[in-house]
Short mmCIF file of C-alpha atoms in Angstrom, two decimals:
data_model
loop_
_atom_site.label_atom_id
_atom_site.label_comp_id
_atom_site.label_asym_id
_atom_site.label_seq_id
_atom_site.Cartn_x
_atom_site.Cartn_y
_atom_site.Cartn_z
CA MET A 158 4.43 29.42 -2.83
CA SER A 159 1.98 30.64 0.01
CA TYR A 160 -1.57 30.96 -0.95
CA PRO A 161 -3.53 33.75 0.70
CA ALA A 162 -6.10 32.80 3.01
CA TRP A 163 -9.44 32.97 1.53
CA GLN A 164 -11.53 35.62 3.10
CA PRO A 165 -15.30 35.22 2.98
CA TRP A 166 -17.30 38.41 2.09
CA THR A 167 -19.54 39.51 4.63
CA GLY A 168 -22.40 41.95 4.33
CA GLN A 169 -25.94 42.29 3.43
CA ASN A 170 -25.38 42.15 -0.31
CA ALA A 171 -22.02 40.49 -0.26
CA PRO A 172 -22.99 37.60 -2.66
CA SER A 173 -24.26 40.08 -5.45
CA LEU A 174 -21.13 42.61 -4.84
CA LEU A 175 -19.32 42.73 -8.25
CA ALA A 176 -15.92 40.81 -8.14
CA SER A 177 -12.67 42.52 -8.65
CA ASN A 178 -9.67 41.11 -10.42
CA ALA A 179 -8.15 40.56 -7.08
CA ASP A 180 -10.99 38.46 -5.68
CA ARG A 181 -10.82 36.33 -8.79
CA GLU A 182 -7.04 35.83 -8.27
CA ARG A 183 -7.71 34.91 -4.69
CA ALA A 184 -10.50 32.34 -5.78
CA VAL A 185 -7.85 30.85 -8.54
CA ASP A 186 -5.14 30.52 -5.73
CA VAL A 187 -7.50 28.64 -3.63
CA LEU A 188 -8.57 26.42 -6.54
CA ARG A 189 -4.68 25.84 -7.27
CA ALA A 190 -3.99 24.79 -3.79
CA GLY A 191 -6.89 22.50 -3.74
CA TYR A 192 -5.77 21.02 -7.07
CA GLY A 193 -2.01 20.84 -5.72
CA GLU A 194 -3.22 18.97 -2.84
CA GLY A 195 -5.13 16.17 -5.06
CA ARG A 196 -8.58 17.37 -4.00
CA LEU A 197 -9.31 18.43 -7.57
CA GLU A 198 -8.81 16.41 -10.80
CA ARG A 199 -7.32 18.43 -13.85
CA PRO A 200 -10.49 18.70 -15.83
CA GLU A 201 -12.35 19.91 -12.77
CA PHE A 202 -9.67 22.44 -11.87
CA GLU A 203 -9.48 23.79 -15.41
CA LYS A 204 -13.20 24.37 -15.45
CA ARG A 205 -13.50 25.98 -12.27
CA VAL A 206 -10.48 28.41 -13.04
CA GLU A 207 -12.27 29.35 -16.32
CA ARG A 208 -15.63 30.04 -14.27
CA ALA A 209 -13.54 32.22 -11.90
CA TYR A 210 -12.11 34.37 -14.49
CA GLY A 211 -15.46 34.87 -15.90
CA ALA A 212 -17.44 35.31 -12.65
CA ARG A 213 -18.91 38.54 -12.22
CA THR A 214 -19.99 38.43 -8.59
CA VAL A 215 -18.49 37.72 -5.38
CA GLY A 216 -21.17 34.68 -4.66
CA GLU A 217 -20.27 33.13 -7.96
CA LEU A 218 -16.62 32.81 -7.07
CA ALA A 219 -17.78 31.61 -3.18
CA LEU A 220 -19.64 29.01 -5.06
CA LEU A 221 -16.45 27.78 -6.83
CA VAL A 222 -14.28 27.37 -3.61
CA ALA A 223 -17.34 26.55 -1.13
CA ASP A 224 -16.16 22.83 -1.19
CA LEU A 225 -12.49 23.26 -0.70
CA PRO A 226 -10.37 24.45 2.58
CA GLN A 227 -9.44 28.07 2.39
CA GLY A 228 -5.70 27.55 1.43
CA PRO A 229 -3.29 24.77 1.79
CA MET A 230 -4.30 22.46 4.54
CA PRO A 231 -1.27 21.93 7.45
CA GLN A 232 0.09 18.69 7.41
CA PRO A 233 0.40 16.64 10.60
CA ALA A 234 3.13 16.26 12.49
CA SER A 235 3.21 12.77 12.80
CA VAL A 236 1.43 10.10 10.50
CA PRO A 237 -1.15 8.08 12.10
CA VAL A 238 -0.45 4.32 13.09
CA THR A 239 -3.01 3.42 10.34
CA PHE A 240 -0.94 4.58 7.68
CA MET A 241 2.47 3.65 8.79
CA PRO A 242 4.34 0.76 6.73
CA MET A 243 4.05 -2.52 8.34
CA GLY A 244 7.22 -4.06 9.22
CA ARG A 245 7.95 -7.51 7.66
CA PRO A 246 6.70 -10.27 9.80
CA LYS A 247 9.40 -12.51 11.77
CA THR A 248 10.30 -15.43 9.84
CA ASN A 249 9.41 -18.62 11.82
CA GLU A 250 12.55 -20.53 13.11
CA LYS A 251 11.31 -23.88 12.27
CA ALA A 252 10.87 -22.71 8.66
CA ILE A 253 14.39 -21.96 8.57
CA GLY A 254 15.38 -25.28 10.06
CA ALA A 255 13.18 -27.14 7.54
CA ALA A 256 14.93 -25.12 4.63
CA ILE A 257 18.49 -25.86 6.00
CA CYS A 258 17.43 -29.60 6.43
CA GLY A 259 16.14 -29.65 3.12
CA GLY A 260 19.34 -28.24 1.71
CA LEU A 261 21.52 -30.68 3.27
CA VAL A 262 19.96 -33.86 1.82
CA PHE A 263 22.39 -33.55 -0.99
CA PHE A 264 25.14 -33.42 1.27
CA THR A 265 24.22 -36.06 3.80
CA GLY A 266 22.68 -38.68 1.36
CA GLY A 267 19.17 -37.81 2.17
CA LEU A 268 19.69 -38.52 6.01
CA THR A 269 18.34 -35.04 7.01
CA GLY A 270 14.91 -35.66 4.75
CA ILE A 271 12.90 -36.85 7.85
CA PRO A 272 13.90 -33.57 10.04
CA ALA A 273 13.14 -31.45 7.09
CA ILE A 274 9.42 -32.84 6.71
CA VAL A 275 8.72 -32.72 10.49
CA LEU A 276 10.16 -29.20 10.80
CA GLY A 277 8.36 -28.14 7.50
CA HIS A 278 4.74 -29.39 8.70
CA ALA A 279 5.42 -28.00 12.24
CA ALA A 280 6.37 -24.46 10.92
CA ARG A 281 3.46 -24.32 8.37
CA THR A 282 1.17 -24.96 11.17
CA GLU A 283 2.77 -22.14 13.33
CA ILE A 284 2.62 -19.84 10.50
CA ARG A 285 -0.89 -20.39 9.68
CA ARG A 286 -1.75 -19.72 13.32
CA SER A 287 0.64 -16.82 14.32
CA GLY A 288 0.90 -15.01 10.71
CA GLU A 289 4.61 -15.29 10.89
CA GLY A 290 6.92 -15.21 7.71
CA GLY A 291 8.78 -18.12 6.06
CA ASP A 292 5.97 -20.34 4.48
CA GLY A 293 8.38 -20.85 1.04
CA LEU A 294 11.06 -21.91 3.37
CA ALA A 295 8.88 -24.29 5.32
CA LEU A 296 7.66 -25.44 1.62
CA ALA A 297 10.92 -25.72 0.12
CA GLY A 298 11.92 -28.22 3.16
CA LEU A 299 9.16 -30.11 2.92
CA VAL A 300 9.51 -30.85 -1.02
CA LEU A 301 13.22 -31.64 -0.56
CA GLY A 302 12.51 -33.65 2.49
CA TRP A 303 9.89 -35.80 0.60
CA LEU A 304 12.02 -36.09 -2.31
CA ALA A 305 14.81 -37.39 -0.37
CA THR A 306 12.62 -39.72 1.61
CA ALA A 307 11.10 -40.98 -1.69
CA ALA A 308 14.58 -41.51 -3.12
CA TRP A 309 15.57 -43.51 -0.10
CA ALA A 310 12.21 -45.51 -0.23
CA ALA A 311 12.80 -46.41 -3.86
CA GLY A 312 16.29 -47.32 -3.05
CA LEU A 313 15.27 -49.89 -0.23
CA ILE A 314 12.65 -51.41 -2.55
CA LEU A 315 15.16 -52.00 -5.54
CA LEU A 316 17.60 -53.53 -2.88
CA LEU A 317 14.70 -55.66 -1.84
CA VAL A 318 13.72 -56.72 -5.04
CA LEU A 319 17.33 -57.46 -6.12
CA ALA A 320 18.05 -59.55 -2.88
CA VAL A 321 14.58 -61.56 -3.84
CA ALA A 322 16.01 -61.84 -7.28
CA LEU A 323 19.10 -63.28 -6.47
CA VAL A 324 17.80 -65.83 -3.94
#
């Protein structure tokens, strides 16, 4: 629906000129356009429409729409860069490597635990510095790597204790 352009009244006595029904409808059309564009809240819109239909003069109508554009605002052809959705940040490759090495500890008997720890720490440092994605992957690799390393250390200590006990 197209809203007619608001035509300001000119002349010496324009503000005191009696308003016609067409003048009131033009003012209400401008209010509807402002409400449709989100420039007015519903209670404010309803209050202004009521006042527009009760207005006696052109000056009263002009005051009701003075802070609104005179009809729908044209939409820009392109969206400014500020309002464009941001792309997802690139995932850090070392974080991916840390997660893979951390997941492989179950299949390699924990041998990939140390690489998972090294890659995880390196990835988290790079992520903090560069803003890349993948912090969760790096952390998962670190946790699994440390658990595998702790399991190896506990196993070696247990073997050492058993060796000393048997001697």
